[in-house]
GROMACS .gro file of C-alpha atoms in nm:
model
  234
    1UNK     CA    1   1.847   0.414   1.619
    2UNK     CA    2   1.765   0.652   1.334
    3UNK     CA    3   2.035   0.895   1.232
    4UNK     CA    4   1.886   1.250   1.241
    5UNK     CA    5   1.896   1.422   0.905
    6UNK     CA    6   2.073   1.140   0.726
    7UNK     CA    7   1.764   1.028   0.541
    8UNK     CA    8   1.600   1.371   0.524
    9UNK     CA    9   1.554   1.356   0.147
   10UNK     CA   10   1.520   0.978   0.113
   11UNK     CA   11   1.212   0.831  -0.056
   12UNK     CA   12   1.169   0.457  -0.018
   13UNK     CA   13   0.907   0.310  -0.252
   14UNK     CA   14   0.764  -0.025  -0.144
   15UNK     CA   15   0.547  -0.199  -0.402
   16UNK     CA   16   0.406  -0.547  -0.406
   17UNK     CA   17   0.093  -0.761  -0.422
   18UNK     CA   18  -0.180  -0.771  -0.160
   19UNK     CA   19  -0.087  -0.956   0.157
   20UNK     CA   20   0.289  -0.936   0.107
   21UNK     CA   21   0.334  -0.740   0.430
   22UNK     CA   22   0.394  -0.396   0.279
   23UNK     CA   23   0.225  -0.202   0.557
   24UNK     CA   24   0.399  -0.372   0.850
   25UNK     CA   25   0.737  -0.366   0.678
   26UNK     CA   26   0.705  -0.006   0.558
   27UNK     CA   27   0.600   0.118   0.901
   28UNK     CA   28   0.885  -0.071   1.063
   29UNK     CA   29   1.139   0.071   0.819
   30UNK     CA   30   1.005   0.424   0.866
   31UNK     CA   31   1.033   0.393   1.244
   32UNK     CA   32   1.385   0.253   1.227
   33UNK     CA   33   1.508   0.529   0.996
   34UNK     CA   34   1.311   0.816   1.147
   35UNK     CA   35   1.102   0.870   0.833
   36UNK     CA   36   0.741   0.957   0.761
   37UNK     CA   37   0.508   0.691   0.625
   38UNK     CA   38   0.232   0.689   0.361
   39UNK     CA   39  -0.006   0.401   0.297
   40UNK     CA   40  -0.150   0.471  -0.048
   41UNK     CA   41  -0.366   0.160  -0.029
   42UNK     CA   42  -0.553   0.313   0.264
   43UNK     CA   43  -0.632   0.613   0.044
   44UNK     CA   44  -0.789   0.390  -0.222
   45UNK     CA   45  -0.981   0.206   0.047
   46UNK     CA   46  -1.109   0.536   0.188
   47UNK     CA   47  -1.229   0.633  -0.160
   48UNK     CA   48  -1.405   0.296  -0.179
   49UNK     CA   49  -1.575   0.352   0.157
   50UNK     CA   50  -1.712   0.681   0.027
   51UNK     CA   51  -1.843   0.520  -0.291
   52UNK     CA   52  -2.016   0.242  -0.100
   53UNK     CA   53  -2.160   0.476   0.165
   54UNK     CA   54  -2.304   0.699  -0.108
   55UNK     CA   55  -2.457   0.405  -0.298
   56UNK     CA   56  -2.229   0.449  -0.597
   57UNK     CA   57  -2.203   0.125  -0.792
   58UNK     CA   58  -1.832   0.041  -0.799
   59UNK     CA   59  -1.893  -0.148  -1.124
   60UNK     CA   60  -2.014   0.173  -1.289
   61UNK     CA   61  -1.678   0.324  -1.386
   62UNK     CA   62  -1.832   0.639  -1.529
   63UNK     CA   63  -2.020   0.715  -1.207
   64UNK     CA   64  -1.712   0.642  -0.995
   65UNK     CA   65  -1.512   0.875  -1.220
   66UNK     CA   66  -1.775   1.148  -1.199
   67UNK     CA   67  -1.770   1.154  -0.819
   68UNK     CA   68  -1.399   1.087  -0.758
   69UNK     CA   69  -1.322   1.452  -0.683
   70UNK     CA   70  -1.587   1.484  -0.410
   71UNK     CA   71  -1.451   1.305  -0.099
   72UNK     CA   72  -1.182   1.469   0.115
   73UNK     CA   73  -0.915   1.212   0.202
   74UNK     CA   74  -0.633   1.279   0.448
   75UNK     CA   75  -0.362   1.026   0.538
   76UNK     CA   76  -0.147   1.078   0.847
   77UNK     CA   77   0.227   1.013   0.815
   78UNK     CA   78   0.327   0.903   1.166
   79UNK     CA   79   0.446   0.541   1.127
   80UNK     CA   80   0.372   0.464   1.492
   81UNK     CA   81   0.009   0.573   1.457
   82UNK     CA   82  -0.095   0.622   1.092
   83UNK     CA   83  -0.438   0.771   1.036
   84UNK     CA   84  -0.682   0.791   0.748
   85UNK     CA   85  -0.980   1.024   0.751
   86UNK     CA   86  -1.267   1.067   0.508
   87UNK     CA   87  -1.439   1.406   0.512
   88UNK     CA   88  -1.287   1.459   0.854
   89UNK     CA   89  -1.403   1.125   0.998
   90UNK     CA   90  -1.164   0.848   1.105
   91UNK     CA   91  -1.219   0.546   0.878
   92UNK     CA   92  -0.920   0.335   0.982
   93UNK     CA   93  -1.157   0.057   1.085
   94UNK     CA   94  -1.406   0.091   0.803
   95UNK     CA   95  -1.143   0.058   0.530
   96UNK     CA   96  -1.068  -0.298   0.645
   97UNK     CA   97  -1.426  -0.422   0.622
   98UNK     CA   98  -1.488  -0.717   0.385
   99UNK     CA   99  -1.721  -0.507   0.167
  100UNK     CA  100  -1.434  -0.265   0.104
  101UNK     CA  101  -1.183  -0.540   0.033
  102UNK     CA  102  -1.423  -0.685  -0.225
  103UNK     CA  103  -1.474  -0.351  -0.400
  104UNK     CA  104  -1.141  -0.167  -0.377
  105UNK     CA  105  -0.984  -0.317  -0.690
  106UNK     CA  106  -1.277  -0.200  -0.903
  107UNK     CA  107  -1.256   0.154  -0.765
  108UNK     CA  108  -0.876   0.160  -0.793
  109UNK     CA  109  -0.887   0.067  -1.160
  110UNK     CA  110  -1.075   0.385  -1.257
  111UNK     CA  111  -0.825   0.631  -1.414
  112UNK     CA  112  -0.992   0.937  -1.262
  113UNK     CA  113  -0.959   0.789  -0.914
  114UNK     CA  114  -0.592   0.714  -0.968
  115UNK     CA  115  -0.528   1.062  -1.110
  116UNK     CA  116  -0.697   1.227  -0.810
  117UNK     CA  117  -0.508   1.023  -0.551
  118UNK     CA  118  -0.181   1.049  -0.743
  119UNK     CA  119  -0.189   1.425  -0.692
  120UNK     CA  120  -0.248   1.381  -0.319
  121UNK     CA  121   0.029   1.122  -0.293
  122UNK     CA  122   0.287   1.334  -0.472
  123UNK     CA  123   0.196   1.630  -0.252
  124UNK     CA  124   0.255   1.409   0.054
  125UNK     CA  125   0.607   1.323  -0.066
  126UNK     CA  126   0.719   1.680  -0.003
  127UNK     CA  127   1.097   1.698   0.004
  128UNK     CA  128   1.136   1.334   0.094
  129UNK     CA  129   1.209   1.165   0.425
  130UNK     CA  130   0.930   0.914   0.371
  131UNK     CA  131   0.848   0.549   0.309
  132UNK     CA  132   0.558   0.510   0.063
  133UNK     CA  133   0.387   0.181   0.001
  134UNK     CA  134   0.143   0.067  -0.263
  135UNK     CA  135   0.136  -0.093  -0.606
  136UNK     CA  136   0.263   0.178  -0.842
  137UNK     CA  137   0.494   0.386  -0.623
  138UNK     CA  138   0.823   0.312  -0.801
  139UNK     CA  139   0.666   0.311  -1.147
  140UNK     CA  140   0.424   0.606  -1.131
  141UNK     CA  141   0.403   0.794  -0.801
  142UNK     CA  142   0.777   0.843  -0.753
  143UNK     CA  143   0.991   0.697  -1.035
  144UNK     CA  144   1.291   0.889  -0.897
  145UNK     CA  145   1.269   0.725  -0.551
  146UNK     CA  146   1.599   0.678  -0.367
  147UNK     CA  147   1.524   0.309  -0.318
  148UNK     CA  148   1.263   0.089  -0.481
  149UNK     CA  149   1.156  -0.232  -0.313
  150UNK     CA  150   0.930  -0.495  -0.466
  151UNK     CA  151   0.807  -0.694  -0.168
  152UNK     CA  152   0.656  -1.030  -0.249
  153UNK     CA  153   0.580  -1.371  -0.103
  154UNK     CA  154   0.415  -1.687  -0.225
  155UNK     CA  155   0.034  -1.672  -0.259
  156UNK     CA  156   0.004  -1.937   0.012
  157UNK     CA  157   0.222  -1.739   0.255
  158UNK     CA  158   0.031  -1.421   0.183
  159UNK     CA  159  -0.303  -1.595   0.235
  160UNK     CA  160  -0.184  -1.748   0.562
  161UNK     CA  161  -0.074  -1.409   0.695
  162UNK     CA  162  -0.397  -1.243   0.594
  163UNK     CA  163  -0.594  -1.530   0.752
  164UNK     CA  164  -0.420  -1.473   1.083
  165UNK     CA  165  -0.515  -1.106   1.067
  166UNK     CA  166  -0.879  -1.193   0.997
  167UNK     CA  167  -0.918  -1.477   1.245
  168UNK     CA  168  -0.733  -1.313   1.534
  169UNK     CA  169  -0.564  -1.635   1.641
  170UNK     CA  170  -0.456  -1.950   1.460
  171UNK     CA  171  -0.536  -2.061   1.107
  172UNK     CA  172  -0.898  -2.095   1.007
  173UNK     CA  173  -0.915  -2.313   0.696
  174UNK     CA  174  -1.231  -2.157   0.554
  175UNK     CA  175  -1.090  -1.808   0.592
  176UNK     CA  176  -0.756  -1.909   0.444
  177UNK     CA  177  -0.918  -2.068   0.139
  178UNK     CA  178  -1.135  -1.762   0.081
  179UNK     CA  179  -0.840  -1.531   0.132
  180UNK     CA  180  -0.623  -1.719  -0.117
  181UNK     CA  181  -0.895  -1.695  -0.380
  182UNK     CA  182  -0.942  -1.325  -0.305
  183UNK     CA  183  -0.568  -1.255  -0.324
  184UNK     CA  184  -0.539  -1.433  -0.657
  185UNK     CA  185  -0.839  -1.235  -0.787
  186UNK     CA  186  -0.686  -0.906  -0.673
  187UNK     CA  187  -0.346  -1.002  -0.818
  188UNK     CA  188  -0.508  -1.057  -1.157
  189UNK     CA  189  -0.700  -0.728  -1.148
  190UNK     CA  190  -0.409  -0.520  -1.016
  191UNK     CA  191  -0.159  -0.662  -1.264
  192UNK     CA  192  -0.373  -0.631  -1.576
  193UNK     CA  193  -0.559  -0.301  -1.527
  194UNK     CA  194  -0.488  -0.038  -1.792
  195UNK     CA  195  -0.420   0.245  -1.547
  196UNK     CA  196  -0.099   0.210  -1.339
  197UNK     CA  197  -0.090  -0.170  -1.305
  198UNK     CA  198   0.109  -0.345  -1.036
  199UNK     CA  199   0.455  -0.388  -1.183
  200UNK     CA  200   0.811  -0.458  -1.075
  201UNK     CA  201   1.038  -0.188  -1.214
  202UNK     CA  202   1.376  -0.284  -1.356
  203UNK     CA  203   1.562  -0.090  -1.085
  204UNK     CA  204   1.367  -0.235  -0.791
  205UNK     CA  205   1.523  -0.467  -0.536
  206UNK     CA  206   1.309  -0.779  -0.493
  207UNK     CA  207   1.259  -0.887  -0.132
  208UNK     CA  208   1.088  -1.226  -0.104
  209UNK     CA  209   0.940  -1.248   0.245
  210UNK     CA  210   0.796  -1.599   0.208
  211UNK     CA  211   1.037  -1.743   0.465
  212UNK     CA  212   1.138  -1.423   0.645
  213UNK     CA  213   1.004  -1.292   0.973
  214UNK     CA  214   0.880  -0.935   0.990
  215UNK     CA  215   1.198  -0.824   1.166
  216UNK     CA  216   1.418  -0.998   0.910
  217UNK     CA  217   1.232  -0.828   0.626
  218UNK     CA  218   1.262  -0.486   0.791
  219UNK     CA  219   1.634  -0.545   0.844
  220UNK     CA  220   1.682  -0.631   0.477
  221UNK     CA  221   1.513  -0.310   0.361
  222UNK     CA  222   1.696  -0.093   0.616
  223UNK     CA  223   2.031  -0.233   0.501
  224UNK     CA  224   1.942  -0.154   0.140
  225UNK     CA  225   1.832   0.198   0.238
  226UNK     CA  226   2.154   0.270   0.427
  227UNK     CA  227   2.360   0.146   0.134
  228UNK     CA  228   2.190   0.397  -0.098
  229UNK     CA  229   2.267   0.702   0.116
  230UNK     CA  230   2.610   0.871   0.076
  231UNK     CA  231   2.827   0.771   0.367
  232UNK     CA  232   2.601   0.480   0.458
  233UNK     CA  233   2.712   0.125   0.519
  234UNK     CA  234   2.583  -0.155   0.292
   0.00000   0.00000   0.00000
């Protein structure tokens, strides 16, 4: 059970590559500790939905930059039912469409997009009491976070997990092969982009979830979080 007030000012930054389980783990940790939750990746996906819906070429960085201030993006912070709206419309389903997955890295690499969403993300931090997940949380969004986690897993494990999400039940070889190629492509883009690349900070705790269940991974992060709070148990 969460301890009321104990983590009131805690900020847990969870970074890691696509498919590592950041969303499920971060939501689970937030629920266990009674914290708010922010999925920064959903914000970039919402921005991508807007670009695609308005026929903006995601490969035209100057046009993406020019329009980055236009869409209104709001992310809910309830870990049991996180929401993401675009100009007041729920886009929680649309942000997971294949067309968005294929385009989000290009949109995310535009400095003006990152600057716009960085302001929104820092505003959402407030006084703390939140788990924030993404790719540059510990390095850029909140370098002073109470706890920094770099959540990773092997490319094959990440592809298998994503395949299960896409197929609904069981492994589908064609999906898994495509997903692995897509994850490797996104890893390369996210790690080498000039603006806020995916990086493991020196003070981050690495959690390798390749052979861990979701519950085991959540437990590991919760134990680390409790050990960082005065009076907590390691």
